[in-house]
CSV table of C-alpha atoms and ligand atoms in Angstrom, one decimal:
chain,number,residue,atom,x,y,z
A,1,UNK,CA,16.3,4.2,1.6
A,2,UNK,CA,13.2,2.5,0.3
A,3,UNK,CA,15.0,-0.5,-0.9
A,4,UNK,CA,16.0,-0.5,3.1
A,5,UNK,CA,12.7,-0.2,4.5
A,6,UNK,CA,11.1,-2.0,2.6
A,7,UNK,CA,13.5,-5.1,3.4
A,8,UNK,CA,12.8,-3.8,7.0
A,9,UNK,CA,9.2,-4.4,6.9
A,10,UNK,CA,8.8,-7.0,4.5
A,11,UNK,CA,9.3,-9.7,6.9
A,12,UNK,CA,6.2,-8.0,8.8
A,13,UNK,CA,4.1,-7.7,6.4
A,14,UNK,CA,4.8,-11.3,5.3
A,15,UNK,CA,4.2,-12.4,8.6
A,16,UNK,CA,0.7,-10.4,8.9
A,17,UNK,CA,0.1,-12.6,5.9
A,18,UNK,CA,0.4,-15.4,8.0
A,19,UNK,CA,-0.7,-13.9,10.7
A,20,UNK,CA,-4.5,-13.8,9.2
A,21,UNK,CA,-4.6,-17.4,9.3
A,22,UNK,CA,-3.5,-18.3,12.6
A,23,UNK,CA,-5.5,-15.5,14.3
A,24,UNK,CA,-8.8,-17.9,15.2
A,25,UNK,CA,-6.5,-20.0,16.8
A,26,UNK,CA,-4.7,-17.2,19.0
A,27,UNK,CA,-8.1,-15.6,20.0
A,28,UNK,CA,-7.2,-12.6,18.4
A,29,UNK,CA,-10.3,-11.7,17.0
A,30,UNK,CA,-9.9,-7.4,17.2
A,31,UNK,CA,-6.5,-7.9,15.6
A,32,UNK,CA,-8.4,-10.2,13.0
A,33,UNK,CA,-10.4,-7.8,11.7
A,34,UNK,CA,-8.1,-5.5,10.7
A,35,UNK,CA,-6.2,-6.3,7.1
A,36,UNK,CA,-3.5,-4.1,5.7
A,37,UNK,CA,-4.4,-5.1,2.3
A,38,UNK,CA,-6.7,-3.2,0.0
A,39,UNK,CA,-9.7,-5.7,0.1
A,40,UNK,CA,-10.4,-5.2,-3.7
A,41,UNK,CA,-7.4,-7.6,-3.9
A,42,UNK,CA,-5.0,-4.9,-5.5
A,43,UNK,CA,-1.7,-5.1,-3.7
A,44,UNK,CA,-1.7,-1.6,-2.2
A,45,UNK,CA,-2.5,-1.1,1.3
A,46,UNK,CA,-6.2,0.1,2.3
A,47,UNK,CA,-6.9,2.2,5.3
A,48,UNK,CA,-10.2,2.4,7.6
A,49,UNK,CA,-11.6,5.5,6.0
A,50,UNK,CA,-11.6,4.4,2.3
A,51,UNK,CA,-13.7,2.2,4.0
A,52,UNK,CA,-10.9,-0.8,3.7
A,53,UNK,CA,-9.8,0.4,0.1
A,54,UNK,CA,-6.6,1.3,-1.4
A,55,UNK,CA,-6.9,5.4,-2.5
A,56,UNK,CA,-7.1,4.6,-6.1
A,57,UNK,CA,-9.9,1.2,-5.8
A,58,UNK,CA,-11.8,4.1,-3.3
A,59,UNK,CA,-12.0,6.1,-6.2
A,60,UNK,CA,-13.3,3.3,-8.5
A,61,UNK,CA,-16.2,2.4,-5.8
A,62,UNK,CA,-16.9,5.9,-5.4
A,63,UNK,CA,-17.5,6.5,-9.2
A,64,UNK,CA,-19.4,3.6,-9.2
A,65,UNK,CA,-21.9,5.4,-6.9
A,66,UNK,CA,-21.6,8.4,-8.0
A,67,UNK,CA,-21.4,8.5,-11.7
A,68,UNK,CA,-20.4,11.7,-13.4
A,69,UNK,CA,-19.0,13.9,-10.3
A,70,UNK,CA,-15.3,14.5,-8.6
A,71,UNK,CA,-14.6,10.7,-8.8
A,72,UNK,CA,-13.3,10.2,-12.7
A,73,UNK,CA,-12.1,6.8,-12.9
A,74,UNK,CA,-15.4,5.1,-14.0
A,75,UNK,CA,-15.0,2.2,-16.6
A,76,UNK,CA,-13.6,-1.6,-16.4
A,77,UNK,CA,-10.2,-0.6,-18.4
A,78,UNK,CA,-9.1,1.9,-15.9
A,79,UNK,CA,-10.0,-0.6,-12.7
A,80,UNK,CA,-7.8,-3.2,-14.4
A,81,UNK,CA,-5.0,-0.6,-15.3
A,82,UNK,CA,-4.8,0.4,-11.7
A,83,UNK,CA,-5.1,-3.8,-10.5
A,84,UNK,CA,-1.9,-4.4,-12.9
A,85,UNK,CA,-0.1,-0.9,-11.5
A,86,UNK,CA,-0.3,-1.6,-8.5
A,87,UNK,CA,1.2,-5.0,-9.0
A,88,UNK,CA,4.2,-3.5,-10.5
A,89,UNK,CA,4.0,-0.8,-7.5
A,90,UNK,CA,4.5,-3.4,-5.0
A,91,UNK,CA,7.6,-4.6,-6.8
A,92,UNK,CA,9.1,-1.2,-7.9
A,93,UNK,CA,8.0,1.2,-5.1
A,94,UNK,CA,9.9,4.0,-6.5
A,95,UNK,CA,10.0,3.5,-10.3
A,96,UNK,CA,7.6,4.0,-13.3
A,97,UNK,CA,6.2,6.7,-11.8
A,98,UNK,CA,4.3,8.7,-14.8
A,99,UNK,CA,4.0,12.4,-12.8
A,100,UNK,CA,3.5,15.3,-14.8
A,101,UNK,CA,5.2,17.8,-12.9
A,102,UNK,CA,3.1,21.0,-14.2
A,103,UNK,CA,-0.3,19.2,-14.1
A,104,UNK,CA,0.4,17.8,-10.6
A,105,UNK,CA,1.6,21.3,-9.3
A,106,UNK,CA,-1.6,23.1,-11.5
A,107,UNK,CA,-3.8,20.7,-9.6
A,108,UNK,CA,-2.1,21.2,-5.7
A,109,UNK,CA,-2.2,25.1,-6.4
A,110,UNK,CA,-4.5,25.8,-8.5
A,111,UNK,CA,-2.4,27.7,-11.1
A,112,UNK,CA,0.5,26.7,-13.3
A,113,UNK,CA,4.2,27.9,-12.9
A,114,UNK,CA,3.5,29.5,-16.5
A,115,UNK,CA,2.7,33.0,-16.3
A,116,UNK,CA,0.5,32.8,-19.7
A,117,UNK,CA,-1.3,29.7,-18.2
A,118,UNK,CA,-1.8,30.9,-14.8
A,119,UNK,CA,-4.3,33.3,-15.9
A,120,UNK,CA,-6.5,30.8,-17.3
A,121,UNK,CA,-6.4,28.3,-13.9
A,122,UNK,CA,-7.2,31.0,-11.8
A,123,UNK,CA,-10.3,32.4,-13.5
A,124,UNK,CA,-11.4,28.9,-13.1
A,125,UNK,CA,-10.6,28.5,-9.4
A,126,UNK,CA,-12.9,31.6,-9.3
A,127,UNK,CA,-15.5,30.6,-11.2
A,128,UNK,CA,-15.2,27.1,-9.8
A,129,UNK,CA,-14.4,27.0,-6.1
A,130,UNK,CA,-16.1,28.8,-2.8
A,131,UNK,CA,-14.5,32.1,-2.1
A,132,UNK,CA,-12.3,31.2,0.8
A,133,UNK,CA,-10.3,28.9,-2.1
A,134,UNK,CA,-9.5,32.5,-3.7
A,135,UNK,CA,-6.9,33.5,-0.9
A,136,UNK,CA,-5.5,30.1,-1.3
A,137,UNK,CA,-5.0,30.8,-4.9
A,138,UNK,CA,-3.7,34.1,-4.1
A,139,UNK,CA,-1.2,32.0,-1.6
A,140,UNK,CA,-0.3,29.6,-4.3
A,141,UNK,CA,0.2,32.0,-6.6
A,142,UNK,CA,2.8,33.5,-4.0
A,143,UNK,CA,4.0,30.2,-2.9
A,144,UNK,CA,4.9,29.7,-6.9
A,145,UNK,CA,7.0,32.7,-7.1
A,146,UNK,CA,9.1,32.1,-4.4
A,147,UNK,CA,9.5,28.5,-6.0
A,148,UNK,CA,10.8,30.4,-8.7
A,149,UNK,CA,12.8,32.7,-6.5
A,150,UNK,CA,14.6,29.8,-5.0
A,151,UNK,CA,15.7,28.2,-8.0
A,152,UNK,CA,16.6,31.5,-9.5
A,153,UNK,CA,18.6,32.0,-6.4
A,154,UNK,CA,20.0,28.6,-5.8
A,155,UNK,CA,20.4,27.6,-9.5
A,156,UNK,CA,21.0,30.6,-12.0
A,157,UNK,CA,20.6,34.2,-12.0
A,158,UNK,CA,18.8,33.4,-15.4
A,159,UNK,CA,15.4,33.1,-15.2
A,160,UNK,CA,14.7,32.0,-18.8
A,161,UNK,CA,17.4,29.2,-17.7
A,162,UNK,CA,15.1,28.3,-14.7
A,163,UNK,CA,12.0,28.5,-16.8
A,164,UNK,CA,13.5,25.8,-19.2
A,165,UNK,CA,14.5,23.9,-16.4
A,166,UNK,CA,11.2,23.6,-14.8
A,167,UNK,CA,10.1,22.4,-18.5
A,168,UNK,CA,12.7,20.0,-18.6
A,169,UNK,CA,11.8,18.6,-15.3
A,170,UNK,CA,8.9,16.6,-17.0
A,171,UNK,CA,11.1,14.9,-18.8
A,172,UNK,CA,13.2,14.1,-16.3
A,173,UNK,CA,13.7,10.3,-15.2
A,174,UNK,CA,13.0,10.6,-11.3
A,175,UNK,CA,10.3,13.1,-11.3
A,176,UNK,CA,9.3,11.7,-8.1
A,177,UNK,CA,12.1,13.4,-6.2
A,178,UNK,CA,11.4,16.6,-7.5
A,179,UNK,CA,7.7,16.1,-6.8
A,180,UNK,CA,8.4,15.4,-3.5
A,181,UNK,CA,10.4,18.5,-3.0
A,182,UNK,CA,7.5,20.7,-5.3
A,183,UNK,CA,4.7,18.7,-2.6
A,184,UNK,CA,6.8,19.6,0.5
A,185,UNK,CA,7.5,23.3,-0.4
A,186,UNK,CA,3.4,24.0,-1.5
A,187,UNK,CA,1.7,21.7,1.7
A,188,UNK,CA,4.7,24.0,4.1
A,189,UNK,CA,3.9,27.2,2.1
A,190,UNK,CA,-0.2,27.0,2.7
A,191,UNK,CA,0.2,24.8,5.9
A,192,UNK,CA,-2.5,28.0,7.2
A,193,UNK,CA,-5.0,27.1,4.6
A,194,UNK,CA,-4.7,23.5,4.4
A,195,UNK,CA,-4.3,22.1,7.8
A,196,UNK,CA,-7.1,21.8,10.2
A,197,UNK,CA,-9.6,24.2,9.2
A,198,UNK,CA,-11.5,26.1,12.5
A,199,UNK,CA,-14.6,24.5,12.9
A,200,UNK,CA,-14.3,21.9,10.7
A,201,UNK,CA,-15.4,18.3,10.6
A,202,UNK,CA,-12.0,17.1,11.3
A,203,UNK,CA,-11.6,19.6,14.5
A,204,UNK,CA,-15.4,18.5,15.9
A,205,UNK,CA,-13.1,14.6,15.6
A,206,UNK,CA,-10.0,15.5,17.2
A,207,UNK,CA,-11.9,16.7,20.0
A,208,UNK,CA,-13.9,13.4,20.0
A,209,UNK,CA,-10.9,10.8,19.0
A,210,UNK,CA,-8.3,12.7,22.0
A,211,UNK,CA,-11.5,12.7,24.3
A,212,UNK,CA,-12.3,9.2,23.7
A,213,UNK,CA,-8.5,7.9,24.0
A,214,UNK,CA,-8.4,9.9,27.7
A,215,UNK,CA,-11.4,7.9,28.8
A,216,UNK,CA,-9.2,4.8,28.1
A,217,UNK,CA,-6.0,5.3,29.9
A,218,UNK,CA,-7.0,2.6,32.0
A,219,UNK,CA,-6.0,0.2,29.3
A,220,UNK,CA,-2.9,-1.7,30.4
A,221,UNK,CA,-0.2,-4.1,28.4
A,222,UNK,CA,-2.7,-7.0,29.6
A,223,UNK,CA,-5.7,-5.8,28.5
A,224,UNK,CA,-4.1,-6.2,24.4
A,225,UNK,CA,-2.3,-9.6,25.2
A,226,UNK,CA,1.4,-7.8,25.3
A,227,UNK,CA,3.9,-9.6,26.7
A,228,UNK,CA,6.3,-6.4,27.4
A,229,UNK,CA,7.9,-5.5,30.3
A,230,UNK,CA,8.4,-2.5,30.9
A,231,UNK,CA,10.9,-3.3,34.2
A,232,UNK,CA,13.5,-3.8,31.6
A,233,UNK,CA,15.0,-0.1,31.6
A,234,UNK,CA,15.5,-0.7,27.4
A,235,UNK,CA,12.2,-1.4,26.7
A,236,UNK,CA,10.2,1.4,29.2
A,237,UNK,CA,13.3,3.9,27.2
A,238,UNK,CA,11.5,2.9,23.5
A,239,UNK,CA,8.4,2.8,24.4
A,240,UNK,CA,8.7,6.4,26.0
A,241,UNK,CA,10.5,7.3,22.7
A,242,UNK,CA,7.8,6.3,20.4
A,243,UNK,CA,5.3,8.0,22.6
A,244,UNK,CA,7.5,11.1,21.7
A,245,UNK,CA,7.6,10.1,17.6
A,246,UNK,CA,4.1,10.1,17.5
A,247,UNK,CA,3.3,13.3,19.6
A,248,UNK,CA,5.4,15.2,17.6
A,249,UNK,CA,3.8,14.5,14.3
A,250,UNK,CA,1.3,17.6,15.0
A,251,UNK,CA,4.0,20.2,14.8
A,252,UNK,CA,5.7,18.6,11.7
A,253,UNK,CA,4.6,20.8,8.5
A,254,UNK,CA,4.7,19.1,5.7
A,255,UNK,CA,2.9,16.0,5.0
A,256,UNK,CA,5.8,13.8,4.2
A,257,UNK,CA,7.3,14.8,7.5
A,258,UNK,CA,4.0,13.9,9.7
A,259,UNK,CA,4.4,10.2,8.0
A,260,UNK,CA,7.9,10.4,8.9
A,261,UNK,CA,7.4,10.6,12.9
A,262,UNK,CA,4.6,7.9,12.4
A,263,UNK,CA,7.4,5.6,10.3
A,264,UNK,CA,10.1,6.6,13.6
A,265,UNK,CA,7.2,5.4,16.3
A,266,UNK,CA,6.6,2.4,14.6
A,267,UNK,CA,9.8,1.4,13.8
A,268,UNK,CA,10.5,2.2,17.8
A,269,UNK,CA,7.7,0.1,18.7
A,270,UNK,CA,9.3,-3.1,16.6
A,271,UNK,CA,12.7,-2.5,18.4
A,272,UNK,CA,10.6,-2.4,21.3
A,273,UNK,CA,8.9,-5.5,20.7
A,274,UNK,CA,11.9,-7.3,19.6
A,275,UNK,CA,13.8,-6.6,23.1
A,276,UNK,CA,10.5,-8.5,24.3
A,277,UNK,CA,10.7,-11.1,22.0
A,278,UNK,CA,12.6,-14.4,21.7
A,279,UNK,CA,11.0,-15.1,18.4
A,280,UNK,CA,10.5,-12.4,15.4
A,281,UNK,CA,8.0,-10.0,15.5
A,282,UNK,CA,4.6,-10.2,13.8
A,283,UNK,CA,1.8,-8.2,13.0
A,284,UNK,CA,-0.1,-10.1,15.7
A,285,UNK,CA,1.7,-8.1,18.2
A,286,UNK,CA,2.8,-5.0,16.6
A,287,UNK,CA,-0.8,-3.4,15.9
A,288,UNK,CA,-1.8,-4.1,19.7
A,289,UNK,CA,1.8,-2.1,20.7
A,290,UNK,CA,0.8,0.4,18.6
A,291,UNK,CA,-2.6,0.6,20.1
A,292,UNK,CA,-1.2,1.0,23.5
A,293,UNK,CA,1.6,3.6,22.3
A,294,UNK,CA,-1.2,6.0,20.7
A,295,UNK,CA,-3.1,5.3,24.1
A,296,UNK,CA,-0.2,6.9,26.2
A,297,UNK,CA,0.7,9.5,23.7
A,298,UNK,CA,-3.1,10.8,22.9
A,299,UNK,CA,-1.7,13.0,20.3
A,300,UNK,CA,-3.2,16.3,19.7
A,301,UNK,CA,-5.2,16.6,15.9
A,302,UNK,CA,-5.0,13.3,15.3
A,303,UNK,CA,-8.1,13.1,13.1
A,304,UNK,CA,-6.6,16.3,11.5
A,305,UNK,CA,-3.0,15.3,11.0
A,306,UNK,CA,-4.1,11.8,9.2
A,307,UNK,CA,-6.6,13.3,6.8
A,308,UNK,CA,-4.1,16.0,5.8
A,309,UNK,CA,-1.9,13.3,5.1
A,310,UNK,CA,-4.4,11.5,3.1
A,311,UNK,CA,-5.2,14.3,1.3
A,312,UNK,CA,-2.1,16.1,0.3
A,313,UNK,CA,0.6,13.4,-0.1
A,314,UNK,CA,1.4,11.5,-3.4
A,315,UNK,CA,-1.1,8.4,-3.3
A,316,UNK,CA,1.6,6.1,-3.9
A,317,UNK,CA,3.4,6.9,-0.5
A,318,UNK,CA,0.5,5.5,1.6
A,319,UNK,CA,-0.7,2.6,-1.4
A,320,UNK,CA,2.8,1.0,-1.0
A,321,UNK,CA,6.3,0.6,0.8
A,322,UNK,CA,7.4,1.3,4.6
A,323,UNK,CA,5.5,4.5,5.3
A,324,UNK,CA,2.6,3.1,3.6
A,325,UNK,CA,2.4,0.6,5.7
A,326,UNK,CA,2.3,1.6,8.9
A,327,UNK,CA,0.4,4.5,7.8
A,328,UNK,CA,-2.1,1.8,7.5
A,329,UNK,CA,-1.6,0.4,11.0
A,330,UNK,CA,-2.0,3.7,12.4
A,331,UNK,CA,-5.2,4.3,10.7
A,332,UNK,CA,-6.3,0.9,11.5
A,333,UNK,CA,-5.2,1.6,15.2
A,334,UNK,CA,-7.1,4.7,15.4
A,335,UNK,CA,-10.6,2.6,14.3
A,336,UNK,CA,-9.9,0.4,16.9
A,337,UNK,CA,-9.9,2.8,19.6
A,338,UNK,CA,-12.8,4.4,17.6
A,339,UNK,CA,-14.7,1.5,17.6
A,340,UNK,CA,-13.5,-0.6,21.4
A,341,UNK,CA,-15.7,-2.6,22.9
A,342,UNK,CA,-15.6,-5.0,25.5
A,343,UNK,CA,-15.5,-7.9,23.9
A,344,UNK,CA,-12.2,-6.7,22.0
A,345,UNK,CA,-10.5,-6.7,25.3
A,346,UNK,CA,-11.6,-10.0,26.4
A,347,UNK,CA,-14.1,-8.4,29.0
A,348,UNK,CA,-17.4,-8.7,30.2
A,349,UNK,CA,-19.4,-5.7,29.4
A,350,UNK,CA,-20.1,-5.0,33.3
A,351,UNK,CA,-16.2,-5.0,33.8
A,352,UNK,CA,-15.7,-2.8,30.8
A,353,UNK,CA,-18.1,-0.8,32.4
A,354,UNK,CA,-16.3,-0.3,35.5
A,355,UNK,CA,-13.3,0.3,34.2
A,356,UNK,CA,-15.0,3.8,32.0
A,357,UNK,CA,-16.2,4.8,35.3
A,358,UNK,CA,-13.0,4.4,37.4
A,359,UNK,CA,-13.9,2.0,39.6
A,360,UNK,CA,-11.8,-1.2,38.1
A,361,UNK,CA,-8.5,-1.1,39.4
A,362,UNK,CA,-4.9,-2.2,37.7
A,363,UNK,CA,-2.0,-1.9,39.1
A,364,UNK,CA,0.4,-2.3,36.3
A,365,UNK,CA,0.6,0.7,34.6
A,366,UNK,CA,2.4,1.9,38.2
A,367,UNK,CA,5.6,0.6,36.2
A,368,UNK,CA,4.6,2.5,32.9
A,369,UNK,CA,7.4,4.8,31.9
A,370,UNK,CA,6.1,8.2,32.3
A,371,UNK,CA,5.5,7.3,35.7
A,372,UNK,CA,9.0,5.7,36.0
A,373,UNK,CA,10.7,8.7,34.3
A,374,UNK,CA,9.0,11.2,36.7
A,375,UNK,CA,10.4,8.6,39.3
A,376,UNK,CA,13.9,9.1,38.0
A,377,UNK,CA,13.3,12.8,37.3
A,378,UNK,CA,12.8,13.0,41.7
A,379,UNK,CA,15.6,10.6,41.8
A,380,UNK,CA,18.0,13.2,39.8
A,381,UNK,CA,16.5,16.2,41.5
A,382,UNK,CA,17.0,15.1,45.3
A,383,UNK,CA,20.7,14.1,44.2
A,384,UNK,CA,21.2,17.7,42.7
A,385,UNK,CA,20.1,19.0,45.9
A,386,UNK,CA,21.9,17.2,48.0
A,387,UNK,CA,24.9,17.9,46.3
A,388,UNK,CA,24.5,21.8,45.4
A,389,UNK,CA,24.1,21.7,49.6
A,390,UNK,CA,27.7,20.2,50.2
A,391,UNK,CA,28.7,22.7,47.9
A,392,UNK,CA,27.6,25.3,49.7
A,393,UNK,CA,29.3,23.8,52.9
A,394,UNK,CA,32.4,23.6,50.8
A,395,UNK,CA,31.8,27.5,49.6
A,396,UNK,CA,31.3,28.9,53.0
A,397,UNK,CA,34.3,26.8,54.2
A,398,UNK,CA,36.5,28.4,51.4
A,399,UNK,CA,35.1,31.8,52.2
A,400,UNK,CA,36.4,31.5,56.0
A,401,UNK,CA,39.3,30.1,54.5
A,402,UNK,CA,39.9,33.3,52.6
A,403,UNK,CA,38.8,35.9,55.2
A,404,UNK,CA,41.6,34.5,57.7
A,405,UNK,CA,44.0,34.4,55.0
A,406,UNK,CA,43.5,38.0,54.2
A,407,UNK,CA,42.9,39.3,57.9
A,408,UNK,CA,46.1,37.3,58.6
A,409,UNK,CA,48.0,38.9,56.0
A,410,UNK,CA,46.8,42.5,56.6
A,411,UNK,CA,48.5,41.7,60.0
A,412,UNK,CA,51.7,40.9,58.7
A,413,UNK,CA,52.1,43.5,56.3
A,414,UNK,CA,50.8,46.0,59.2
A,415,UNK,CA,54.1,44.3,61.1
A,416,UNK,CA,56.1,44.7,57.7
A,417,UNK,CA,57.9,47.7,58.9
A,418,UNK,CA,58.2,47.4,62.2
A,419,UNK,CA,59.8,44.3,61.7
A,420,UNK,CA,62.0,46.1,58.5
A,421,UNK,CA,63.3,48.9,61.4
A,422,UNK,CA,64.3,46.2,64.0
B,501,ZN,ZN1,-6.8,-1.8,-4.2
């Protein structure tokens, strides 16, 4: 899948590079502002939440400003290693990943799969973290047990075999697949602890973004300089599908599945743009189209979903590959909406303010897919009501005929003995 998806986006990504040069000419200052690449010059994707760096360079920058704290990469050697590795990862995204399965698991869950070692690890967790993390650790132990149960019941009855198999994971050539499965298992098992804590900063930001997107519902395709014709049924259907895909993100549990919703949404956006454009789709229209989809979808818990993905998915998945590219674009779209001002829509401040208080008018969205869908549904309902009416008419007619047939038959039966006598 990775190689196919790589080729799907490679043209789009290369056109992003060409767009960076031609953006001034096209007067798309706002799109030019966002670069999908890490601003440190490594070949990974950057992210507005990481100040435009990739996860690795962000850690390096943080380490420079906050020595001896939670970001351990501090020296020049680590930095140059990362740049070199990122170049390798760009060309061979899914190979040569040096995961230590047990270490990663211990990091993610605060315990180890090995009973003896988990004792010392859980002590460390209790000593170093706030109280609520103890319940996370308990839940993680339960998740670990369920994982071992699963392996035992699905692979072999012998626990010795399972233990050996777990030890062997480290030596497997493609440990990334196994890591993906375990990441999914742990994040789904611990979802209620990891995702969207009540009264958290994310929760507050969720409401702010939702409210802000709601206030931008007046934004049309024209404002985003998009030549998308919603009169075309295929285009309207694809737009509607993209909205559905991104709206589905909050109901997925694993970070990988949430990412996948975004990837599907972005692929649909590209398909939609391909229908509209005779020439190839470039990043110059992709980002505004994604912004439009995001505004129309206004997904719930958007900030929580983005942060959850950034915190708990394998960093390589965000730094490179198709899903990483689309995720960076999603974050750029959110950052754009978050900082949206009049000049980014080529408007005067007065005009912008008028729209914000609901005085501005634009009839374009009358043909939005939602309105079209409702119109279509009303049409189907009217048709169904008509058909039901005519069916009832037929039914009453048939009932009348049956009653007539019944009474005629009864009459004939009553007459029969008399006829028989004569
Ligand atoms: Zn970087």
